[in-house]
mmCIF file of C-alpha atoms in Angstrom:
data_model
loop_
_atom_site.group_PDB
_atom_site.id
_atom_site.type_symbol
_atom_site.label_atom_id
_atom_site.label_comp_id
_atom_site.label_asym_id
_atom_site.label_seq_id
_atom_site.Cartn_x
_atom_site.Cartn_y
_atom_site.Cartn_z
ATOM 1 C CA UNK Q 1 4.221 23.403 12.003
ATOM 2 C CA UNK Q 2 4.328 19.835 9.858
ATOM 3 C CA UNK Q 3 8.038 19.366 11.204
ATOM 4 C CA UNK Q 4 6.980 20.214 14.929
ATOM 5 C CA UNK Q 5 4.151 18.124 14.961
ATOM 6 C CA UNK Q 6 5.673 14.892 13.199
ATOM 7 C CA UNK Q 7 8.722 15.036 15.050
ATOM 8 C CA UNK Q 8 6.595 15.454 18.184
ATOM 9 C CA UNK Q 9 4.600 12.322 16.699
ATOM 10 C CA UNK Q 10 7.965 10.192 15.967
ATOM 11 C CA UNK Q 11 9.575 11.128 19.185
ATOM 12 C CA UNK Q 12 12.596 12.734 17.498
ATOM 13 C CA UNK Q 13 13.355 15.176 14.979
ATOM 14 C CA UNK Q 14 16.229 13.060 13.493
ATOM 15 C CA UNK Q 15 13.078 10.888 12.673
ATOM 16 C CA UNK Q 16 11.014 13.498 11.354
ATOM 17 C CA UNK Q 17 13.327 14.541 9.013
ATOM 18 C CA UNK Q 18 13.650 11.401 7.183
ATOM 19 C CA UNK Q 19 10.026 10.949 7.425
ATOM 20 C CA UNK Q 20 9.686 14.234 5.695
ATOM 21 C CA UNK Q 21 12.429 13.869 3.055
ATOM 22 C CA UNK Q 22 14.373 17.333 4.149
ATOM 23 C CA UNK Q 23 17.238 17.457 6.188
ATOM 24 C CA UNK Q 24 17.758 17.545 10.160
ATOM 25 C CA UNK Q 25 19.408 21.284 9.878
ATOM 26 C CA UNK Q 26 16.579 21.850 7.632
ATOM 27 C CA UNK Q 27 14.211 20.464 10.409
ATOM 28 C CA UNK Q 28 16.174 22.919 13.221
ATOM 29 C CA UNK Q 29 15.624 25.982 11.189
ATOM 30 C CA UNK Q 30 11.431 25.460 11.229
ATOM 31 C CA UNK Q 31 11.675 24.729 14.748
ATOM 32 C CA UNK Q 32 13.833 28.055 15.406
ATOM 33 C CA UNK Q 33 11.316 29.888 12.875
ATOM 34 C CA UNK Q 34 8.387 29.019 14.869
ATOM 35 C CA UNK Q 35 10.319 29.967 18.314
ATOM 36 C CA UNK Q 36 11.056 33.587 16.536
ATOM 37 C CA UNK Q 37 7.654 34.032 15.988
ATOM 38 C CA UNK Q 38 6.045 33.021 18.838
ATOM 39 C CA UNK Q 39 9.110 35.072 20.595
ATOM 40 C CA UNK Q 40 8.858 31.913 23.508
ATOM 41 C CA UNK Q 41 11.045 28.237 23.620
ATOM 42 C CA UNK Q 42 8.779 25.698 22.532
ATOM 43 C CA UNK Q 43 10.944 23.178 23.356
ATOM 44 C CA UNK Q 44 13.053 22.301 26.461
ATOM 45 C CA UNK Q 45 15.661 19.292 26.424
ATOM 46 C CA UNK Q 46 15.277 16.177 28.315
ATOM 47 C CA UNK Q 47 17.828 13.456 28.045
ATOM 48 C CA UNK Q 48 18.964 13.331 24.106
ATOM 49 C CA UNK Q 49 15.043 14.492 22.975
ATOM 50 C CA UNK Q 50 13.105 17.909 23.021
ATOM 51 C CA UNK Q 51 9.616 17.993 24.948
ATOM 52 C CA UNK Q 52 7.179 20.743 24.294
ATOM 53 C CA UNK Q 53 6.977 23.131 26.869
ATOM 54 C CA UNK Q 54 3.297 24.737 27.956
ATOM 55 C CA UNK Q 55 3.604 27.187 25.028
ATOM 56 C CA UNK Q 56 4.689 24.184 22.543
ATOM 57 C CA UNK Q 57 1.496 22.181 23.459
ATOM 58 C CA UNK Q 58 -0.679 25.039 23.047
ATOM 59 C CA UNK Q 59 0.645 25.468 19.103
ATOM 60 C CA UNK Q 60 0.894 21.953 18.549
ATOM 61 C CA UNK Q 61 -2.971 21.664 19.286
ATOM 62 C CA UNK Q 62 -3.499 24.238 16.495
ATOM 63 C CA UNK Q 63 -0.629 22.999 14.294
ATOM 64 C CA UNK Q 64 -2.581 19.882 13.740
ATOM 65 C CA UNK Q 65 -5.974 21.560 12.988
ATOM 66 C CA UNK Q 66 -4.038 24.084 10.856
ATOM 67 C CA UNK Q 67 -2.267 20.817 8.799
ATOM 68 C CA UNK Q 68 -5.391 18.964 8.327
ATOM 69 C CA UNK Q 69 -7.418 21.758 6.857
ATOM 70 C CA UNK Q 70 -4.642 22.709 4.566
ATOM 71 C CA UNK Q 71 -4.086 19.179 3.247
ATOM 72 C CA UNK Q 72 -7.951 18.783 2.684
ATOM 73 C CA UNK Q 73 -7.952 22.262 0.677
ATOM 74 C CA UNK Q 74 -4.927 21.014 -1.240
ATOM 75 C CA UNK Q 75 -6.844 17.394 -2.262
ATOM 76 C CA UNK Q 76 -10.085 19.561 -2.736
ATOM 77 C CA UNK Q 77 -8.505 21.941 -5.243
ATOM 78 C CA UNK Q 78 -6.029 18.903 -6.799
ATOM 79 C CA UNK Q 79 -3.043 21.665 -6.495
ATOM 80 C CA UNK Q 80 0.359 21.400 -4.800
ATOM 81 C CA UNK Q 81 2.456 17.997 -3.421
ATOM 82 C CA UNK Q 82 0.276 17.945 -0.189
ATOM 83 C CA UNK Q 83 -1.524 14.655 0.423
ATOM 84 C CA UNK Q 84 -4.198 13.892 3.394
ATOM 85 C CA UNK Q 85 -2.476 12.388 6.180
ATOM 86 C CA UNK Q 86 -4.353 10.116 8.494
ATOM 87 C CA UNK Q 87 -2.863 8.894 11.324
ATOM 88 C CA UNK Q 88 -4.584 5.240 12.369
ATOM 89 C CA UNK Q 89 -4.020 2.738 15.285
ATOM 90 C CA UNK Q 90 -4.837 -0.644 15.672
ATOM 91 C CA UNK Q 91 -3.943 -3.545 17.718
ATOM 92 C CA UNK Q 92 -1.843 -5.676 16.438
ATOM 93 C CA UNK Q 93 -5.090 -8.548 15.957
ATOM 94 C CA UNK Q 94 -6.061 -6.474 13.350
ATOM 95 C CA UNK Q 95 -3.076 -6.321 11.060
ATOM 96 C CA UNK Q 96 -3.217 -9.358 9.166
ATOM 97 C CA UNK Q 97 -6.803 -9.243 7.789
ATOM 98 C CA UNK Q 98 -8.639 -6.202 8.772
ATOM 99 C CA UNK Q 99 -6.054 -3.400 7.697
ATOM 100 C CA UNK Q 100 -4.817 -4.803 4.001
ATOM 101 C CA UNK Q 101 -8.954 -5.166 3.190
ATOM 102 C CA UNK Q 102 -9.607 -1.468 5.063
ATOM 103 C CA UNK Q 103 -6.815 0.371 3.124
ATOM 104 C CA UNK Q 104 -7.705 -1.640 -0.343
ATOM 105 C CA UNK Q 105 -11.208 -0.387 -0.080
ATOM 106 C CA UNK Q 106 -10.692 3.016 1.147
ATOM 107 C CA UNK Q 107 -7.718 3.770 -1.868
ATOM 108 C CA UNK Q 108 -9.799 2.209 -4.363
ATOM 109 C CA UNK Q 109 -12.244 5.371 -3.968
ATOM 110 C CA UNK Q 110 -10.077 7.779 -2.299
ATOM 111 C CA UNK Q 111 -6.898 9.151 -3.954
ATOM 112 C CA UNK Q 112 -3.636 11.064 -2.935
ATOM 113 C CA UNK Q 113 -4.029 9.948 0.765
ATOM 114 C CA UNK Q 114 -0.812 8.802 2.905
ATOM 115 C CA UNK Q 115 -2.444 6.619 5.473
ATOM 116 C CA UNK Q 116 -0.048 6.062 8.774
ATOM 117 C CA UNK Q 117 -0.819 3.259 10.279
ATOM 118 C CA UNK Q 118 0.594 2.372 13.924
ATOM 119 C CA UNK Q 119 0.029 -0.839 16.111
ATOM 120 C CA UNK Q 120 -0.835 0.648 19.411
ATOM 121 C CA UNK Q 121 -1.351 -0.811 23.206
ATOM 122 C CA UNK Q 122 -4.893 -0.049 24.352
ATOM 123 C CA UNK Q 123 -3.688 1.915 27.125
ATOM 124 C CA UNK Q 124 -2.338 4.684 24.740
ATOM 125 C CA UNK Q 125 -4.829 4.263 22.081
ATOM 126 C CA UNK Q 126 -7.505 6.468 23.382
ATOM 127 C CA UNK Q 127 -5.078 9.392 24.906
ATOM 128 C CA UNK Q 128 -3.813 9.208 21.651
ATOM 129 C CA UNK Q 129 -7.053 9.780 19.510
ATOM 130 C CA UNK Q 130 -8.347 12.348 22.337
ATOM 131 C CA UNK Q 131 -4.964 14.051 22.345
ATOM 132 C CA UNK Q 132 -4.727 14.151 18.292
ATOM 133 C CA UNK Q 133 -2.052 12.054 17.629
ATOM 134 C CA UNK Q 134 -4.165 9.467 15.971
ATOM 135 C CA UNK Q 135 -7.044 10.512 13.668
ATOM 136 C CA UNK Q 136 -8.997 7.182 14.755
ATOM 137 C CA UNK Q 137 -8.237 3.737 16.588
ATOM 138 C CA UNK Q 138 -9.809 0.247 17.124
ATOM 139 C CA UNK Q 139 -9.109 -0.633 20.542
ATOM 140 C CA UNK Q 140 -10.189 -3.124 23.175
ATOM 141 C CA UNK Q 141 -11.818 -2.325 26.313
ATOM 142 C CA UNK Q 142 -13.641 -3.770 29.109
ATOM 143 C CA UNK Q 143 -17.413 -4.839 28.503
ATOM 144 C CA UNK Q 144 -19.343 -1.998 29.446
ATOM 145 C CA UNK Q 145 -17.044 0.584 28.712
ATOM 146 C CA UNK Q 146 -19.457 3.399 27.903
ATOM 147 C CA UNK Q 147 -18.668 6.677 26.781
ATOM 148 C CA UNK Q 148 -15.264 5.699 24.491
ATOM 149 C CA UNK Q 149 -15.989 5.523 21.255
ATOM 150 C CA UNK Q 150 -18.475 3.318 19.104
ATOM 151 C CA UNK Q 151 -18.795 -0.453 20.174
ATOM 152 C CA UNK Q 152 -18.691 -2.809 17.253
ATOM 153 C CA UNK Q 153 -18.233 -6.399 19.006
ATOM 154 C CA UNK Q 154 -18.041 -7.724 22.089
ATOM 155 C CA UNK Q 155 -15.860 -10.677 21.919
ATOM 156 C CA UNK Q 156 -15.609 -13.786 24.118
ATOM 157 C CA UNK Q 157 -11.647 -15.146 25.631
ATOM 158 C CA UNK Q 158 -10.603 -18.157 25.942
ATOM 159 C CA UNK Q 159 -7.600 -20.190 27.169
ATOM 160 C CA UNK Q 160 -5.236 -21.401 24.616
ATOM 161 C CA UNK Q 161 -2.360 -23.754 24.383
ATOM 162 C CA UNK Q 162 0.010 -25.734 21.669
ATOM 163 C CA UNK Q 163 -1.896 -28.519 20.485
ATOM 164 C CA UNK Q 164 -1.852 -31.236 22.314
ATOM 165 C CA UNK Q 165 0.039 -30.262 25.430
ATOM 166 C CA UNK Q 166 -2.977 -27.997 27.342
ATOM 167 C CA UNK Q 167 -4.424 -30.919 29.549
ATOM 168 C CA UNK Q 168 -0.660 -31.356 30.971
ATOM 169 C CA UNK Q 169 -0.357 -27.532 30.869
ATOM 170 C CA UNK Q 170 -3.852 -27.184 32.725
ATOM 171 C CA UNK Q 171 -3.090 -29.520 35.383
ATOM 172 C CA UNK Q 172 0.201 -28.508 36.570
ATOM 173 C CA UNK Q 173 0.267 -26.716 39.971
ATOM 174 C CA UNK Q 174 1.462 -23.214 38.987
ATOM 175 C CA UNK Q 175 -0.012 -22.934 35.623
ATOM 176 C CA UNK Q 176 2.730 -21.244 32.959
ATOM 177 C CA UNK Q 177 1.670 -18.520 31.513
ATOM 178 C CA UNK Q 178 2.874 -16.579 28.132
ATOM 179 C CA UNK Q 179 1.405 -12.650 28.237
ATOM 180 C CA UNK Q 180 1.573 -9.132 26.637
ATOM 181 C CA UNK Q 181 3.800 -7.148 28.558
ATOM 182 C CA UNK Q 182 1.894 -4.755 31.465
ATOM 183 C CA UNK Q 183 -0.814 -3.195 30.956
ATOM 184 C CA UNK Q 184 -2.367 -5.169 28.699
ATOM 185 C CA UNK Q 185 -6.363 -6.065 28.836
ATOM 186 C CA UNK Q 186 -5.668 -9.305 28.268
ATOM 187 C CA UNK Q 187 -3.461 -10.216 30.822
ATOM 188 C CA UNK Q 188 -5.176 -8.622 33.646
ATOM 189 C CA UNK Q 189 -8.370 -10.599 32.520
ATOM 190 C CA UNK Q 190 -6.377 -13.452 32.778
ATOM 191 C CA UNK Q 191 -4.631 -12.879 36.368
ATOM 192 C CA UNK Q 192 -8.122 -11.591 37.762
ATOM 193 C CA UNK Q 193 -9.455 -15.029 36.518
ATOM 194 C CA UNK Q 194 -6.860 -17.228 38.526
ATOM 195 C CA UNK Q 195 -6.714 -14.765 41.485
ATOM 196 C CA UNK Q 196 -10.680 -15.370 41.845
ATOM 197 C CA UNK Q 197 -10.037 -19.224 41.318
ATOM 198 C CA UNK Q 198 -7.248 -19.473 43.816
ATOM 199 C CA UNK Q 199 -5.057 -20.493 40.977
ATOM 200 C CA UNK Q 200 -1.375 -20.330 41.582
ATOM 201 C CA UNK Q 201 0.605 -19.248 37.949
ATOM 202 C CA UNK Q 202 3.989 -18.083 37.163
ATOM 203 C CA UNK Q 203 4.642 -15.874 33.833
ATOM 204 C CA UNK Q 204 6.713 -18.295 31.722
ATOM 205 C CA UNK Q 205 7.228 -15.267 28.948
ATOM 206 C CA UNK Q 206 6.286 -11.849 28.341
ATOM 207 C CA UNK Q 207 6.526 -10.420 25.113
ATOM 208 C CA UNK Q 208 5.104 -6.377 23.560
ATOM 209 C CA UNK Q 209 4.606 -8.843 20.188
ATOM 210 C CA UNK Q 210 1.201 -11.000 19.368
ATOM 211 C CA UNK Q 211 3.260 -13.145 16.994
ATOM 212 C CA UNK Q 212 5.738 -13.709 19.996
ATOM 213 C CA UNK Q 213 2.335 -14.798 22.400
ATOM 214 C CA UNK Q 214 1.837 -17.271 19.272
ATOM 215 C CA UNK Q 215 5.375 -18.480 19.202
ATOM 216 C CA UNK Q 216 6.068 -18.986 22.492
ATOM 217 C CA UNK Q 217 2.148 -20.728 23.252
ATOM 218 C CA UNK Q 218 3.513 -23.154 19.834
ATOM 219 C CA UNK Q 219 6.126 -23.927 21.437
ATOM 220 C CA UNK Q 220 4.278 -25.169 24.787
ATOM 221 C CA UNK Q 221 6.137 -22.021 27.202
ATOM 222 C CA UNK Q 222 2.725 -21.613 28.522
ATOM 223 C CA UNK Q 223 -0.978 -21.117 28.396
ATOM 224 C CA UNK Q 224 -2.750 -17.618 27.228
ATOM 225 C CA UNK Q 225 -6.017 -16.216 27.320
ATOM 226 C CA UNK Q 226 -7.477 -14.210 23.932
ATOM 227 C CA UNK Q 227 -10.335 -13.982 21.514
ATOM 228 C CA UNK Q 228 -10.883 -16.759 19.021
ATOM 229 C CA UNK Q 229 -10.215 -14.354 16.530
ATOM 230 C CA UNK Q 230 -7.440 -15.777 13.573
ATOM 231 C CA UNK Q 231 -5.540 -18.142 16.227
ATOM 232 C CA UNK Q 232 -2.887 -20.004 14.428
ATOM 233 C CA UNK Q 233 -4.057 -23.591 13.842
ATOM 234 C CA UNK Q 234 -0.870 -24.940 16.244
ATOM 235 C CA UNK Q 235 -2.736 -23.862 18.980
ATOM 236 C CA UNK Q 236 -5.817 -25.589 20.732
ATOM 237 C CA UNK Q 237 -8.721 -23.948 22.698
ATOM 238 C CA UNK Q 238 -8.841 -25.164 26.129
ATOM 239 C CA UNK Q 239 -12.388 -26.813 27.168
ATOM 240 C CA UNK Q 240 -14.135 -25.940 30.566
ATOM 241 C CA UNK Q 241 -13.713 -29.424 31.808
ATOM 242 C CA UNK Q 242 -10.371 -28.675 32.705
ATOM 243 C CA UNK Q 243 -11.190 -26.709 35.243
ATOM 244 C CA UNK Q 244 -9.443 -23.236 34.198
ATOM 245 C CA UNK Q 245 -11.417 -20.400 35.386
ATOM 246 C CA UNK Q 246 -13.248 -18.595 32.811
ATOM 247 C CA UNK Q 247 -12.321 -15.259 31.450
ATOM 248 C CA UNK Q 248 -13.929 -12.012 31.015
ATOM 249 C CA UNK Q 249 -15.156 -11.028 27.330
ATOM 250 C CA UNK Q 250 -13.810 -7.910 25.956
ATOM 251 C CA UNK Q 251 -15.233 -5.434 23.589
ATOM 252 C CA UNK Q 252 -14.254 -3.904 20.320
ATOM 253 C CA UNK Q 253 -14.772 -0.108 20.222
ATOM 254 C CA UNK Q 254 -13.606 2.695 17.054
ATOM 255 C CA UNK Q 255 -12.344 5.610 18.205
ATOM 256 C CA UNK Q 256 -12.451 9.033 16.341
ATOM 257 C CA UNK Q 257 -10.744 12.424 16.727
ATOM 258 C CA UNK Q 258 -13.019 15.358 17.266
ATOM 259 C CA UNK Q 259 -10.744 17.099 14.706
ATOM 260 C CA UNK Q 260 -10.345 14.109 11.967
ATOM 261 C CA UNK Q 261 -10.662 15.315 8.258
ATOM 262 C CA UNK Q 262 -13.563 13.981 5.744
ATOM 263 C CA UNK Q 263 -10.609 11.824 4.694
ATOM 264 C CA UNK Q 264 -10.199 10.156 7.885
ATOM 265 C CA UNK Q 265 -13.968 9.784 8.377
ATOM 266 C CA UNK Q 266 -13.998 8.448 5.067
ATOM 267 C CA UNK Q 267 -11.404 5.783 5.894
ATOM 268 C CA UNK Q 268 -13.559 5.330 9.215
ATOM 269 C CA UNK Q 269 -16.419 4.348 7.637
ATOM 270 C CA UNK Q 270 -14.349 1.925 5.543
ATOM 271 C CA UNK Q 271 -12.872 0.785 8.563
ATOM 272 C CA UNK Q 272 -15.979 0.026 10.729
ATOM 273 C CA UNK Q 273 -17.554 -1.860 7.374
ATOM 274 C CA UNK Q 274 -14.493 -4.103 7.130
ATOM 275 C CA UNK Q 275 -14.048 -4.729 10.827
ATOM 276 C CA UNK Q 276 -17.996 -5.851 11.026
ATOM 277 C CA UNK Q 277 -17.809 -8.246 7.937
ATOM 278 C CA UNK Q 278 -14.776 -9.615 9.418
ATOM 279 C CA UNK Q 279 -15.413 -10.148 12.791
ATOM 280 C CA UNK Q 280 -19.156 -11.282 12.018
ATOM 281 C CA UNK Q 281 -17.246 -14.546 10.549
ATOM 282 C CA UNK Q 282 -15.585 -15.471 12.995
ATOM 283 C CA UNK Q 283 -17.422 -17.037 16.823
ATOM 284 C CA UNK Q 284 -18.248 -13.873 18.286
ATOM 285 C CA UNK Q 285 -20.994 -11.546 19.485
ATOM 286 C CA UNK Q 286 -21.788 -9.246 16.590
ATOM 287 C CA UNK Q 287 -23.451 -5.651 18.296
ATOM 288 C CA UNK Q 288 -23.971 -3.600 15.439
ATOM 289 C CA UNK Q 289 -24.812 0.064 16.305
#
């Protein structure tokens, strides 16, 4: 079952073999044994990969629960080689500060845990938590997104440019923009504000990488809209007086799977504390539940 779950989550049973320290033939044998016991196919081939059948999806849901219980019992009894396995998703914005501080505090009090951290896109993080592909995640949401996890913070967003170049770029007839690939909440906010203000714009560069965003803006390729959290010193926040339209604030929310293990809940407790402490030190509006 672990081979099945890891293979689906990584999108490849070859990657699952590497992750689990097994040969690819061993992983294939595990899947075959599961199908023999189920008496029906669990996967169908799609291109070069395999996707779960309806029966496979049903078993996958149970497999995640069974593995979580198995790992929890092994840790509680201090037997076997199993570790508690936690899958955490975070925006790239939080990888440099919140992630290392969270892991350091968590591993100082909880041992024998494997934390798998993934940089996620907002449009996918909530679905990954809901489906069990992630145990927990922090994600950005539009203001007023009730019913989506726990609200931690409301963060303002501003326009940023390379230091000393913002005024020139802001007065161009067509604003050059540096944006995340679609879909992206910050991209949507920026374009909506410009459309409502009837400002002309062009996309100068798109990238799936936050470091790519910062690098392009530092290289004076265009403007971008982000929160003020940990913005590189080489960038400047553009003042209202330049005539750029205000962009909407965003919410930071903590999402936790209903099937989260005790170890996952313990990590969420530390993550929540670190995030509130870290974000409160910046120009943000704290919303402590």
